Amino acid sequence: MTLLITVFAAIASTVVWYVCPKRSEMRLGTLVLMFWGASLMWLVDAVFEYAELGAEYFSPAPADMLNDAFLGLCAAALGLVIWLGILLFKDPKGVIKNTLSARKK
Amino acid sequence: MACFLIPAAEAVVTTIATKALSSHEKKAENAEKTVGEAPAKMSFSAKLKWLDGMLWGGSALLAFEHIWHGEIIPVFPFLTNAADPASAAEMLREMGTAGVGMAALVTAVWGVMVGISRVIEKRSEKTEADVK
C-alpha cells in the first residue's frame, strides 16, 4: 500500500508538473523527483519482500494493510511538507522577503 | 532496516559531483559567452540534479518509514539493529542487497531519463536545422 500510494502521488505530481506553466518557479520538479525516487526504492523493497514471502505478499492481513496505507499517506504528506519548505525557503516570488521588509518599515 | 543509507551515501557523492561540475560548466559557459554563442542544450550538471533529487527525496521518505517502524532512534547507535552483532549482520546484509538494489535502480532510471532527453534534444536540433 505504501508503494501504491507513493506511485499515485508520483503520477499526480508528474501530471501537475506537465500541465503547470509555472513548474520551474513552483519547483514542482523537486516534488516529482522525490516521489519517483521513493517509489523506485519501495519497488525494490517490494521485490525483495516478494522473493521472501512469495504469493503471500499479495494477501496481507487487514491490520498490516491499514498500517501500510497510513504510512503511505503520511509519507506523501511529508513529501509535500518538504517541497513546501523548499519552496518557501527559495521564495521564488519574493513573497516572504517582501512581507518581512514590509514589517520592518 | 537501514537500506536507505546506501542511496543516501550515493546522494552525497552525486551532490558533490553536481556542485563541482556546475561550477566547471559555468566557467566554460562564461568563456563561450565571450565568443558569442550561448549553450542551447541542457547542461549535464542540470541532469545530474535529477539523480540528486530522486536519491535525496527517496532516502528522506524511506528514512521516515524506518522511523515509523522504530528502526531509527534518536539515541546512539541511532539504528536499533546496530545494537547487537546478529542484528547488525542482518542489517548489513540488507544494505548490501536491497540498499544497493535501490541505488542501482534509481541510477538506471536516471540513465534512461538522460538517454531519452538526449534523443529529444537531438530531434529538436534536427528540426531547427531543417527549419533554417
mmCIF file of C-alpha atoms in Angstrom, chain A residues 1-93:
data_model
loop_
_atom_site.group_PDB
_atom_site.id
_atom_site.type_symbol
_atom_site.label_atom_id
_atom_site.label_comp_id
_atom_site.label_asym_id
_atom_site.label_seq_id
_atom_site.Cartn_x
_atom_site.Cartn_y
_atom_site.Cartn_z
ATOM 1 C CA MET A 1 0.000 0.000 0.000
ATOM 2 C CA THR A 2 2.862 2.377 0.795
ATOM 3 C CA LEU A 3 4.333 1.749 -2.659
ATOM 4 C CA LEU A 4 0.946 2.132 -4.333
ATOM 5 C CA ILE A 5 0.143 5.439 -2.584
ATOM 6 C CA THR A 6 3.604 6.832 -3.388
ATOM 7 C CA VAL A 7 3.266 5.804 -7.046
ATOM 8 C CA PHE A 8 -0.106 7.582 -7.230
ATOM 9 C CA ALA A 9 1.458 10.667 -5.611
ATOM 10 C CA ALA A 10 4.300 10.498 -8.165
ATOM 11 C CA ILE A 11 1.862 10.198 -11.098
ATOM 12 C CA ALA A 12 -0.340 13.042 -9.816
ATOM 13 C CA SER A 13 2.652 15.347 -9.242
ATOM 14 C CA THR A 14 4.052 14.483 -12.696
ATOM 15 C CA VAL A 15 0.721 15.407 -14.331
ATOM 16 C CA VAL A 16 0.667 18.715 -12.411
ATOM 17 C CA TRP A 17 4.318 19.334 -13.443
ATOM 18 C CA TYR A 18 3.408 18.666 -17.098
ATOM 19 C CA VAL A 19 0.384 20.974 -17.273
ATOM 20 C CA CYS A 20 1.561 23.791 -14.962
ATOM 21 C CA PRO A 21 3.370 26.566 -16.877
ATOM 22 C CA LYS A 22 4.996 27.804 -13.649
ATOM 23 C CA ARG A 23 6.599 24.407 -12.944
ATOM 24 C CA SER A 24 10.090 25.828 -12.594
ATOM 25 C CA GLU A 25 9.046 28.721 -10.367
ATOM 26 C CA MET A 26 6.970 26.408 -8.157
ATOM 27 C CA ARG A 27 9.830 23.871 -8.001
ATOM 28 C CA LEU A 28 7.451 21.083 -9.000
ATOM 29 C CA GLY A 29 10.375 19.074 -10.372
ATOM 30 C CA THR A 30 11.665 18.601 -6.820
ATOM 31 C CA LEU A 31 8.342 17.104 -5.747
ATOM 32 C CA VAL A 32 8.166 14.835 -8.796
ATOM 33 C CA LEU A 33 11.726 13.542 -8.330
ATOM 34 C CA MET A 34 11.174 12.973 -4.618
ATOM 35 C CA PHE A 35 8.047 10.852 -5.154
ATOM 36 C CA TRP A 36 9.534 8.888 -8.071
ATOM 37 C CA GLY A 37 12.745 8.272 -6.117
ATOM 38 C CA ALA A 38 10.765 6.931 -3.149
ATOM 39 C CA SER A 39 8.533 4.857 -5.453
ATOM 40 C CA LEU A 40 11.545 3.200 -7.083
ATOM 41 C CA MET A 41 13.132 2.472 -3.711
ATOM 42 C CA TRP A 42 9.924 0.982 -2.313
ATOM 43 C CA LEU A 43 9.575 -1.049 -5.517
ATOM 44 C CA VAL A 44 12.952 -2.680 -4.794
ATOM 45 C CA ASP A 45 11.799 -3.263 -1.212
ATOM 46 C CA ALA A 46 8.621 -4.894 -2.557
ATOM 47 C CA VAL A 47 10.588 -7.140 -4.930
ATOM 48 C CA PHE A 48 12.787 -8.389 -2.073
ATOM 49 C CA GLU A 49 9.744 -8.929 0.123
ATOM 50 C CA TYR A 50 8.015 -10.818 -2.699
ATOM 51 C CA ALA A 51 11.108 -13.003 -3.147
ATOM 52 C CA GLU A 52 10.927 -13.832 0.556
ATOM 53 C CA LEU A 53 7.170 -14.290 1.001
ATOM 54 C CA GLY A 54 6.026 -15.395 -2.449
ATOM 55 C CA ALA A 55 2.302 -15.102 -3.257
ATOM 56 C CA GLU A 56 1.596 -14.321 0.391
ATOM 57 C CA TYR A 57 2.938 -10.836 -0.316
ATOM 58 C CA PHE A 58 -0.278 -10.017 -2.214
ATOM 59 C CA SER A 59 -2.623 -11.058 0.595
ATOM 60 C CA PRO A 60 -1.576 -9.028 3.639
ATOM 61 C CA ALA A 61 -3.522 -9.003 6.894
ATOM 62 C CA PRO A 62 -6.079 -6.139 7.031
ATOM 63 C CA ALA A 63 -4.297 -4.558 10.012
ATOM 64 C CA ASP A 64 -0.954 -4.566 8.130
ATOM 65 C CA MET A 65 -2.619 -3.134 5.035
ATOM 66 C CA LEU A 66 -4.205 -0.333 7.056
ATOM 67 C CA ASN A 67 -0.895 0.456 8.748
ATOM 68 C CA ASP A 68 0.879 0.484 5.357
ATOM 69 C CA ALA A 69 -1.810 2.740 3.876
ATOM 70 C CA PHE A 70 -1.496 5.120 6.806
ATOM 71 C CA LEU A 71 2.292 5.099 6.370
ATOM 72 C CA GLY A 72 1.911 5.798 2.643
ATOM 73 C CA LEU A 73 -0.371 8.778 3.281
ATOM 74 C CA CYS A 74 1.981 10.127 5.953
ATOM 75 C CA ALA A 75 4.962 9.697 3.592
ATOM 76 C CA ALA A 76 3.078 11.579 0.844
ATOM 77 C CA ALA A 77 2.224 14.335 3.336
ATOM 78 C CA LEU A 78 5.872 14.512 4.446
ATOM 79 C CA GLY A 79 6.952 14.789 0.793
ATOM 80 C CA LEU A 80 4.561 17.706 0.321
ATOM 81 C CA VAL A 81 5.804 19.361 3.524
ATOM 82 C CA ILE A 82 9.446 19.010 2.374
ATOM 83 C CA TRP A 83 8.517 20.510 -1.026
ATOM 84 C CA LEU A 84 6.645 23.362 0.652
ATOM 85 C CA GLY A 85 9.612 24.019 2.928
ATOM 86 C CA ILE A 86 11.975 24.186 -0.065
ATOM 87 C CA LEU A 87 9.525 26.445 -1.938
ATOM 88 C CA LEU A 88 9.184 28.874 0.963
ATOM 89 C CA PHE A 89 12.932 28.839 1.632
ATOM 90 C CA LYS A 90 13.765 29.583 -2.021
ATOM 91 C CA ASP A 91 10.869 32.073 -2.172
ATOM 92 C CA PRO A 92 10.812 32.460 -5.990
ATOM 93 C CA LYS A 93 8.129 35.178 -5.973
#
